[in-house]
Amino acid sequence: MKHLALFVMLVFIVSLGAISSAGLLSLSFETSATTHAMGGYNTTVGNAWNSDPLMSYTNPALAAFQEGFSYSVIKYKWLPDVTDDDYYYHAAFAVIGYKGIALSLPALNQNSDWGIYMDFGEQEQWDSSGNFLGTYHSYDSYKAYGLAINPLETYREFADNPPPLLKHFDLAMGLSYIDIDSFLTPPISSSSDSDGEAHTSIYNLGLLAKANYRFGDYLNAEASFGLTRFNPENKKVSYIEDMYAHPIVRYRNTGFGVFCSVPMELIRDYLPTEYMFTDNLISLKWLQGQQDPLFGYEDEITTGNGMELGLLDTIYLRHGHYDDEAGHITSDTKGFGIKLHYKDYFAIRYNQASFPGGELVKKHESYDMGVNVNFLKLMEAIRN
């Protein structure tokens, strides 16, 4: 029964569509509940406005927009309608950012592992004679280490008199190194050293451009464009021999976003400055993205789009649509978020989402949590 459950899991992954011919498919799973709620998988690439380290896994350039220390963790279950086994996806990342330069690191997740851990559940092992050998856990484990820089922000922070035009533009670049450890099965006997285990690494390249303009105290408008190239080296993974190596999932993500908000300054005549704990009265965000698998055949593209309504930078309502015709996964996504914060000093975040799962799973549900702390601003506020 355990092996049947694992087989069902593999069939489910194949149903993901165009990327089904590649290995280590869980590398392409989305890490953020915010993205799950706003079109899933594809829309993170252009999202410059959520200070969430989980999103930096998809586009490493996003870390450059996160100031101070940030930590996020997510957990959700695969195949909830198919098997009772605990097939959980865990992920946790942290970002340390300073004036447009940021470092992203794997963090402790809810499985007591670091970075991403895809648990395929407990399996039973039998030898060729039908003797029970014990149980083991199959898993994929990924640790992503990233570096990002927004040189325009860095220049604005350190230059004595930067040109006024520069305040309207940002251009961030990021690179992450992903260490891969995948384990499918141990040796079938003590005399065999052949097992289903692989160790390798890949890179992920990301870019994000953003422009903004402020219409007095009435409206703030911003637009972004994001681009990533996952596994640009086209590396392969081998569990037994090199001759049986499979290409690791490889794709290009492109997307853009629009963000509009009504600033708190609009009511400054009615509310004292010391009570203005947020930047915006209300905000509206729209994201659009697509994933293009790059395998040398006619590419099959998946797309996603989503909207977010924000109130006082605290309550967020989200809705989107995900479309993967090849994988037969086409449905709406939805969710919400809560961010308890005081200005830009610190924040506690919670996000929840539901999104489609394909032919075997009608709906997935995910949630993530996180914190943001700007230690330098806190120290400055304490001194003053």
Short mmCIF file of C-alpha atoms in Angstrom, two decimals:
data_model
loop_
_atom_site.label_atom_id
_atom_site.label_comp_id
_atom_site.label_asym_id
_atom_site.label_seq_id
_atom_site.Cartn_x
_atom_site.Cartn_y
_atom_site.Cartn_z
CA MET A 1 0.00 0.00 0.00
CA LYS A 2 2.88 2.33 0.77
CA HIS A 3 4.41 1.73 -2.67
CA LEU A 4 1.00 2.25 -4.27
CA ALA A 5 0.73 5.60 -2.51
CA LEU A 6 4.18 6.62 -3.79
CA PHE A 7 3.15 5.58 -7.30
CA VAL A 8 0.03 7.74 -7.03
CA MET A 9 2.25 10.63 -5.95
CA LEU A 10 4.43 10.22 -9.03
CA VAL A 11 1.38 10.04 -11.28
CA PHE A 12 0.13 13.26 -9.68
CA ILE A 13 3.42 15.03 -10.38
CA VAL A 14 3.31 13.91 -14.00
CA SER A 15 -0.11 15.56 -14.24
CA LEU A 16 1.57 18.92 -13.69
CA GLY A 17 1.92 19.25 -17.42
CA ALA A 18 4.74 20.44 -19.63
CA ILE A 19 7.52 19.93 -17.09
CA SER A 20 6.57 16.26 -16.59
CA SER A 21 9.54 14.94 -18.60
CA ALA A 22 12.03 16.52 -16.20
CA GLY A 23 13.46 15.33 -12.90
CA LEU A 24 13.15 16.91 -9.44
CA LEU A 25 9.82 18.50 -10.26
CA SER A 26 9.34 19.71 -6.70
CA LEU A 27 12.02 22.32 -7.46
CA SER A 28 9.34 24.20 -9.39
CA PHE A 29 6.69 24.14 -6.64
CA GLU A 30 5.65 27.59 -5.43
CA THR A 31 6.82 28.45 -1.92
CA SER A 32 4.46 31.32 -1.04
CA ALA A 33 0.80 31.18 0.06
CA THR A 34 0.41 34.76 -1.20
CA THR A 35 1.32 33.58 -4.69
CA HIS A 36 -0.90 30.51 -4.37
CA ALA A 37 -3.84 32.87 -3.78
CA MET A 38 -2.94 35.20 -6.68
CA GLY A 39 -2.77 32.87 -9.65
CA GLY A 40 -0.19 30.38 -8.39
CA TYR A 41 3.30 29.39 -9.52
CA ASN A 42 3.83 32.12 -12.12
CA THR A 43 2.93 35.47 -10.58
CA THR A 44 5.72 35.77 -7.98
CA VAL A 45 8.30 36.82 -10.56
CA GLY A 46 7.02 40.42 -10.80
CA ASN A 47 5.83 40.93 -7.22
CA ALA A 48 8.07 43.67 -5.81
CA TRP A 49 5.73 44.66 -2.97
CA ASN A 50 5.55 41.73 -0.52
CA SER A 51 8.48 41.59 1.87
CA ASP A 52 8.49 37.79 1.97
CA PRO A 53 11.70 35.67 1.82
CA LEU A 54 9.71 32.72 0.41
CA MET A 55 9.21 34.65 -2.82
CA SER A 56 12.96 35.15 -3.17
CA TYR A 57 13.29 31.46 -3.95
CA THR A 58 11.30 31.94 -7.16
CA ASN A 59 12.93 35.25 -8.12
CA PRO A 60 16.18 35.90 -6.19
CA ALA A 61 16.13 39.58 -7.24
CA LEU A 62 13.14 40.22 -4.93
CA ALA A 63 15.38 40.00 -1.85
CA ALA A 64 16.91 43.37 -2.79
CA PHE A 65 13.60 45.06 -1.88
CA GLN A 66 13.59 43.64 1.67
CA GLU A 67 15.21 45.82 4.33
CA GLY A 68 16.37 44.42 7.66
CA PHE A 69 15.75 40.82 8.70
CA SER A 70 12.87 38.75 7.32
CA TYR A 71 11.85 35.15 7.94
CA SER A 72 9.01 33.09 6.47
CA VAL A 73 7.90 29.47 6.73
CA ILE A 74 5.24 27.50 4.83
CA LYS A 75 3.71 24.03 5.04
CA TYR A 76 1.07 22.34 2.93
CA LYS A 77 -0.04 18.80 2.17
CA TRP A 78 0.04 17.09 -1.23
CA LEU A 79 -2.55 14.46 -2.23
CA PRO A 80 -4.93 15.21 0.68
CA ASP A 81 -7.85 13.54 -1.16
CA VAL A 82 -5.92 10.47 -2.35
CA THR A 83 -3.96 9.02 0.56
CA ASP A 84 -3.69 9.39 4.31
CA ASP A 85 0.11 9.43 4.15
CA ASP A 86 1.76 12.66 5.23
CA TYR A 87 3.11 13.99 1.94
CA TYR A 88 4.02 17.49 3.10
CA TYR A 89 5.86 20.30 1.39
CA HIS A 90 7.92 22.38 3.84
CA ALA A 91 9.90 25.55 3.09
CA ALA A 92 11.55 28.31 5.09
CA PHE A 93 13.88 31.13 4.10
CA ALA A 94 15.41 34.22 5.66
CA VAL A 95 16.63 37.46 4.08
CA ILE A 96 19.07 40.01 5.48
CA GLY A 97 18.88 43.26 3.53
CA TYR A 98 20.67 46.60 3.80
CA LYS A 99 20.23 49.57 1.47
CA GLY A 100 19.51 47.58 -1.68
CA ILE A 101 21.87 44.66 -1.02
CA ALA A 102 20.47 41.40 0.34
CA LEU A 103 21.48 37.89 1.26
CA SER A 104 18.89 35.09 1.24
CA LEU A 105 19.47 31.89 3.21
CA PRO A 106 17.71 28.60 3.95
CA ALA A 107 15.99 28.73 7.33
CA LEU A 108 14.56 26.21 9.79
CA ASN A 109 11.22 24.83 8.58
CA GLN A 110 8.47 22.96 10.40
CA ASN A 111 10.07 19.62 9.57
CA SER A 112 13.21 20.63 11.54
CA ASP A 113 15.08 20.78 8.25
CA TRP A 114 16.60 23.77 6.44
CA GLY A 115 15.23 25.35 3.28
CA ILE A 116 12.83 23.17 1.30
CA TYR A 117 11.86 19.63 2.26
CA MET A 118 9.40 17.63 0.13
CA ASP A 119 8.36 14.57 2.13
CA PHE A 120 7.09 11.65 0.03
CA GLY A 121 6.03 9.75 3.13
CA GLU A 122 7.06 6.52 4.80
CA GLN A 123 7.67 3.59 2.42
CA GLU A 124 8.04 -0.15 3.04
CA GLN A 125 11.06 -2.01 1.67
CA TRP A 126 11.05 -5.65 0.57
CA ASP A 127 13.82 -7.78 -0.95
CA SER A 128 13.53 -9.91 -4.09
CA SER A 129 12.41 -12.91 -1.99
CA GLY A 130 9.52 -11.03 -0.44
CA ASN A 131 11.15 -10.48 2.94
CA PHE A 132 10.28 -7.28 4.76
CA LEU A 133 13.40 -5.14 5.27
CA GLY A 134 11.90 -2.17 7.09
CA THR A 135 10.65 1.32 6.31
CA TYR A 136 12.24 4.48 4.99
CA HIS A 137 11.30 8.04 3.97
CA SER A 138 11.65 9.31 0.42
CA TYR A 139 12.30 13.04 0.11
CA ASP A 140 13.69 15.93 -1.87
CA SER A 141 15.70 18.54 0.03
CA TYR A 142 16.83 21.88 -1.40
CA LYS A 143 18.89 24.64 0.17
CA ALA A 144 18.98 27.93 -1.76
CA TYR A 145 21.62 30.60 -1.06
CA GLY A 146 21.06 33.90 -2.85
CA LEU A 147 22.61 37.32 -3.37
CA ALA A 148 20.66 40.30 -4.72
CA ILE A 149 21.43 43.94 -5.39
CA ASN A 150 19.39 46.97 -6.41
CA PRO A 151 22.23 49.32 -7.45
CA LEU A 152 19.93 52.33 -7.90
CA GLU A 153 18.73 52.03 -4.30
CA THR A 154 22.28 51.56 -3.05
CA TYR A 155 23.40 54.66 -4.95
CA ARG A 156 20.48 56.72 -3.59
CA GLU A 157 21.36 55.72 -0.04
CA PHE A 158 25.07 56.52 -0.23
CA ALA A 159 25.29 59.37 -2.77
CA ASP A 160 25.40 62.92 -1.44
CA ASN A 161 23.06 64.36 -4.04
CA PRO A 162 21.51 61.71 -6.32
CA PRO A 163 19.57 62.93 -9.38
CA PRO A 164 15.85 63.37 -8.53
CA LEU A 165 14.85 61.19 -11.50
CA LEU A 166 16.45 58.14 -9.90
CA LYS A 167 13.86 58.04 -7.11
CA HIS A 168 11.33 56.81 -9.66
CA PHE A 169 13.21 53.68 -10.77
CA ASP A 170 14.62 50.45 -9.39
CA LEU A 171 16.51 47.64 -11.11
CA ALA A 172 17.39 44.58 -9.04
CA MET A 173 19.40 41.52 -10.01
CA GLY A 174 19.72 38.26 -8.11
CA LEU A 175 21.49 34.92 -8.24
CA SER A 176 20.80 31.86 -6.11
CA TYR A 177 22.75 28.63 -5.74
CA ILE A 178 20.51 25.65 -4.96
CA ASP A 179 22.05 22.61 -3.29
CA ILE A 180 20.04 19.45 -4.06
CA ASP A 181 19.74 16.25 -2.04
CA SER A 182 17.18 13.72 -3.30
CA PHE A 183 16.53 10.27 -1.82
CA LEU A 184 14.06 7.80 -3.34
CA THR A 185 15.07 4.37 -2.03
CA PRO A 186 17.91 2.65 -0.10
CA PRO A 187 19.86 -0.39 -1.46
CA ILE A 188 17.66 -3.48 -1.73
CA SER A 189 20.24 -5.65 0.07
CA SER A 190 23.35 -5.37 2.19
CA SER A 191 25.46 -6.60 -0.74
CA SER A 192 24.22 -3.83 -3.03
CA ASP A 193 25.44 -0.26 -3.04
CA SER A 194 22.93 0.88 -5.66
CA ASP A 195 20.29 3.18 -4.26
CA GLY A 196 18.00 5.94 -5.43
CA GLU A 197 19.97 8.89 -4.08
CA ALA A 198 21.28 11.95 -5.90
CA HIS A 199 23.32 15.02 -4.98
CA THR A 200 23.76 17.95 -7.34
CA SER A 201 23.25 21.73 -7.60
CA ILE A 202 21.82 24.33 -9.99
CA TYR A 203 21.51 28.12 -10.31
CA ASN A 204 18.55 30.47 -10.57
CA LEU A 205 18.93 33.93 -12.15
CA GLY A 206 16.45 36.73 -11.52
CA LEU A 207 15.80 40.33 -12.51
CA LEU A 208 13.15 42.85 -11.50
CA ALA A 209 12.59 46.39 -12.78
CA LYS A 210 10.19 48.81 -11.08
CA ALA A 211 8.98 52.34 -11.77
CA ASN A 212 6.90 54.56 -9.49
CA TYR A 213 5.21 57.94 -9.56
CA ARG A 214 3.40 59.87 -6.82
CA PHE A 215 0.40 62.07 -7.69
CA GLY A 216 0.60 64.45 -4.74
CA ASP A 217 -1.12 63.11 -1.64
CA TYR A 218 -3.82 61.35 -3.64
CA LEU A 219 -2.32 58.38 -5.45
CA ASN A 220 0.85 56.31 -5.61
CA ALA A 221 1.26 54.27 -8.81
CA GLU A 222 3.93 51.63 -9.51
CA ALA A 223 4.63 49.06 -12.21
CA SER A 224 7.09 46.16 -12.36
CA PHE A 225 8.54 43.59 -14.73
CA GLY A 226 10.26 40.39 -13.61
CA LEU A 227 12.28 37.71 -15.38
CA THR A 228 13.94 34.53 -14.12
CA ARG A 229 15.92 31.70 -15.67
CA PHE A 230 15.82 28.52 -13.60
CA ASN A 231 18.58 25.96 -14.20
CA PRO A 232 20.21 27.92 -17.05
CA GLU A 233 23.00 25.33 -17.32
CA ASN A 234 20.47 22.64 -18.25
CA LYS A 235 21.94 20.24 -15.70
CA LYS A 236 20.77 16.65 -15.28
CA VAL A 237 20.27 14.37 -12.30
CA SER A 238 21.25 10.71 -12.05
CA TYR A 239 20.18 8.33 -9.28
CA ILE A 240 22.01 5.19 -10.50
CA GLU A 241 24.27 5.76 -13.51
CA ASP A 242 25.00 8.79 -15.68
CA MET A 243 23.53 7.02 -18.71
CA TYR A 244 20.12 7.16 -17.01
CA ALA A 245 20.33 10.87 -16.15
CA HIS A 246 17.21 13.00 -16.50
CA PRO A 247 17.15 16.75 -17.22
CA ILE A 248 16.39 18.80 -14.12
CA VAL A 249 13.31 20.99 -14.41
CA ARG A 250 14.27 24.09 -16.38
CA TYR A 251 12.13 27.09 -17.23
CA ARG A 252 11.85 30.82 -17.81
CA ASN A 253 9.40 32.91 -15.78
CA THR A 254 8.22 36.29 -16.98
CA GLY A 255 5.66 38.55 -15.38
CA PHE A 256 4.62 42.06 -14.51
CA GLY A 257 2.57 43.85 -11.92
CA VAL A 258 0.73 47.08 -11.23
CA PHE A 259 0.30 48.57 -7.76
CA CYS A 260 -1.84 51.58 -6.86
CA SER A 261 -2.50 53.00 -3.40
CA VAL A 262 -4.08 55.94 -1.62
CA PRO A 263 -1.46 57.28 0.85
CA MET A 264 -2.20 58.03 4.49
CA GLU A 265 -1.13 61.65 3.87
CA LEU A 266 -4.53 62.21 2.34
CA ILE A 267 -6.03 62.36 5.85
CA ARG A 268 -3.14 64.02 7.67
CA ASP A 269 -5.36 67.05 8.45
CA TYR A 270 -7.65 64.75 10.42
CA LEU A 271 -5.17 62.33 11.98
CA PRO A 272 -1.99 63.36 13.85
CA THR A 273 1.25 62.12 12.36
CA GLU A 274 2.10 60.02 15.41
CA TYR A 275 -0.99 57.88 14.74
CA MET A 276 -0.10 57.14 11.15
CA PHE A 277 1.23 53.60 11.58
CA THR A 278 0.83 52.55 7.95
CA ASP A 279 1.76 53.97 4.54
CA ASN A 280 -1.54 53.43 2.71
CA LEU A 281 -5.24 53.76 3.39
CA ILE A 282 -6.11 51.31 0.64
CA SER A 283 -4.13 49.53 -2.08
CA LEU A 284 -4.83 47.47 -5.18
CA LYS A 285 -2.34 45.13 -6.85
CA TRP A 286 -2.56 43.11 -10.05
CA LEU A 287 -0.04 40.45 -11.13
CA GLN A 288 0.33 38.53 -14.39
CA GLY A 289 2.90 35.84 -15.10
CA GLN A 290 3.77 32.84 -17.22
CA GLN A 291 6.15 29.91 -17.01
CA ASP A 292 7.82 28.68 -20.17
CA PRO A 293 9.52 25.24 -19.88
CA LEU A 294 12.68 25.12 -21.99
CA PHE A 295 13.28 21.57 -23.17
CA GLY A 296 13.95 21.91 -26.87
CA TYR A 297 10.44 20.96 -28.03
CA GLU A 298 7.33 23.03 -28.62
CA ASP A 299 6.96 24.77 -25.30
CA GLU A 300 3.76 24.47 -23.32
CA ILE A 301 3.16 27.62 -21.29
CA THR A 302 1.31 27.90 -17.99
CA THR A 303 -0.13 31.27 -16.99
CA GLY A 304 -1.53 32.91 -13.90
CA ASN A 305 -2.98 36.23 -12.81
CA GLY A 306 -4.27 37.64 -9.58
CA MET A 307 -5.49 40.69 -7.70
CA GLU A 308 -5.04 41.86 -4.12
CA LEU A 309 -7.03 44.44 -2.16
CA GLY A 310 -5.20 45.84 0.86
CA LEU A 311 -6.69 47.82 3.74
CA LEU A 312 -4.37 49.93 5.93
CA ASP A 313 -1.45 47.66 4.88
CA THR A 314 -2.90 45.17 7.36
CA ILE A 315 -5.73 43.12 5.83
CA TYR A 316 -5.38 41.64 2.33
CA LEU A 317 -8.01 39.89 0.20
CA ARG A 318 -6.72 37.93 -2.81
CA HIS A 319 -8.16 36.23 -5.85
CA GLY A 320 -6.65 34.86 -9.05
CA HIS A 321 -6.74 32.29 -11.83
CA TYR A 322 -4.27 29.57 -12.80
CA ASP A 323 -4.24 27.95 -16.26
CA ASP A 324 -2.24 24.84 -17.20
CA GLU A 325 -4.02 23.20 -20.14
CA ALA A 326 -1.38 20.50 -20.61
CA GLY A 327 -1.63 19.46 -16.97
CA HIS A 328 -5.45 19.80 -16.92
CA ILE A 329 -5.22 22.28 -14.06
CA THR A 330 -7.41 25.31 -14.70
CA SER A 331 -9.25 26.99 -11.87
CA ASP A 332 -9.53 30.03 -9.62
CA THR A 333 -7.32 30.70 -6.63
CA LYS A 334 -8.12 32.68 -3.50
CA GLY A 335 -6.87 33.60 -0.06
CA PHE A 336 -6.23 36.30 2.48
CA GLY A 337 -3.41 37.81 4.51
CA ILE A 338 -2.97 39.65 7.81
CA LYS A 339 0.05 41.79 8.65
CA LEU A 340 0.31 43.25 12.14
CA HIS A 341 2.99 45.92 12.10
CA TYR A 342 4.19 49.25 13.38
CA LYS A 343 5.37 51.51 10.55
CA ASP A 344 8.44 49.93 8.94
CA TYR A 345 9.95 48.79 12.23
CA PHE A 346 8.54 45.29 12.56
CA ALA A 347 5.73 43.09 11.26
CA ILE A 348 4.14 39.69 11.86
CA ARG A 349 2.54 38.10 8.78
CA TYR A 350 0.03 35.31 8.16
CA ASN A 351 -1.22 34.22 4.72
CA GLN A 352 -3.65 31.51 3.70
CA ALA A 353 -4.60 30.24 0.24
CA SER A 354 -6.51 27.60 -1.71
CA PHE A 355 -5.45 26.67 -5.24
CA PRO A 356 -6.17 23.89 -7.79
CA GLY A 357 -4.33 20.57 -7.73
CA GLY A 358 -5.20 18.83 -10.99
CA GLU A 359 -7.02 15.61 -11.79
CA LEU A 360 -6.18 13.74 -8.57
CA VAL A 361 -6.56 16.61 -6.11
CA LYS A 362 -9.43 19.05 -6.42
CA LYS A 363 -7.96 21.70 -4.14
CA HIS A 364 -4.79 22.41 -2.20
CA GLU A 365 -4.68 24.60 0.88
CA SER A 366 -1.56 26.32 2.18
CA TYR A 367 -0.57 28.81 4.84
CA ASP A 368 2.62 30.65 5.68
CA MET A 369 3.84 32.81 8.54
CA GLY A 370 6.66 35.28 8.87
CA VAL A 371 8.28 38.19 10.64
CA ASN A 372 10.09 41.34 9.51
CA VAL A 373 12.35 43.38 11.77
CA ASN A 374 14.32 46.47 10.76
CA PHE A 375 16.85 46.59 13.57
CA LEU A 376 18.54 49.79 12.35
CA LYS A 377 15.27 51.73 12.31
CA LEU A 378 14.34 50.36 15.72
CA MET A 379 17.68 51.46 17.20
CA GLU A 380 17.32 54.90 15.62
CA ALA A 381 13.81 55.26 17.04
CA ILE A 382 14.98 54.23 20.49
CA ARG A 383 17.84 56.75 20.43
CA ASN A 384 15.45 59.53 19.45
#
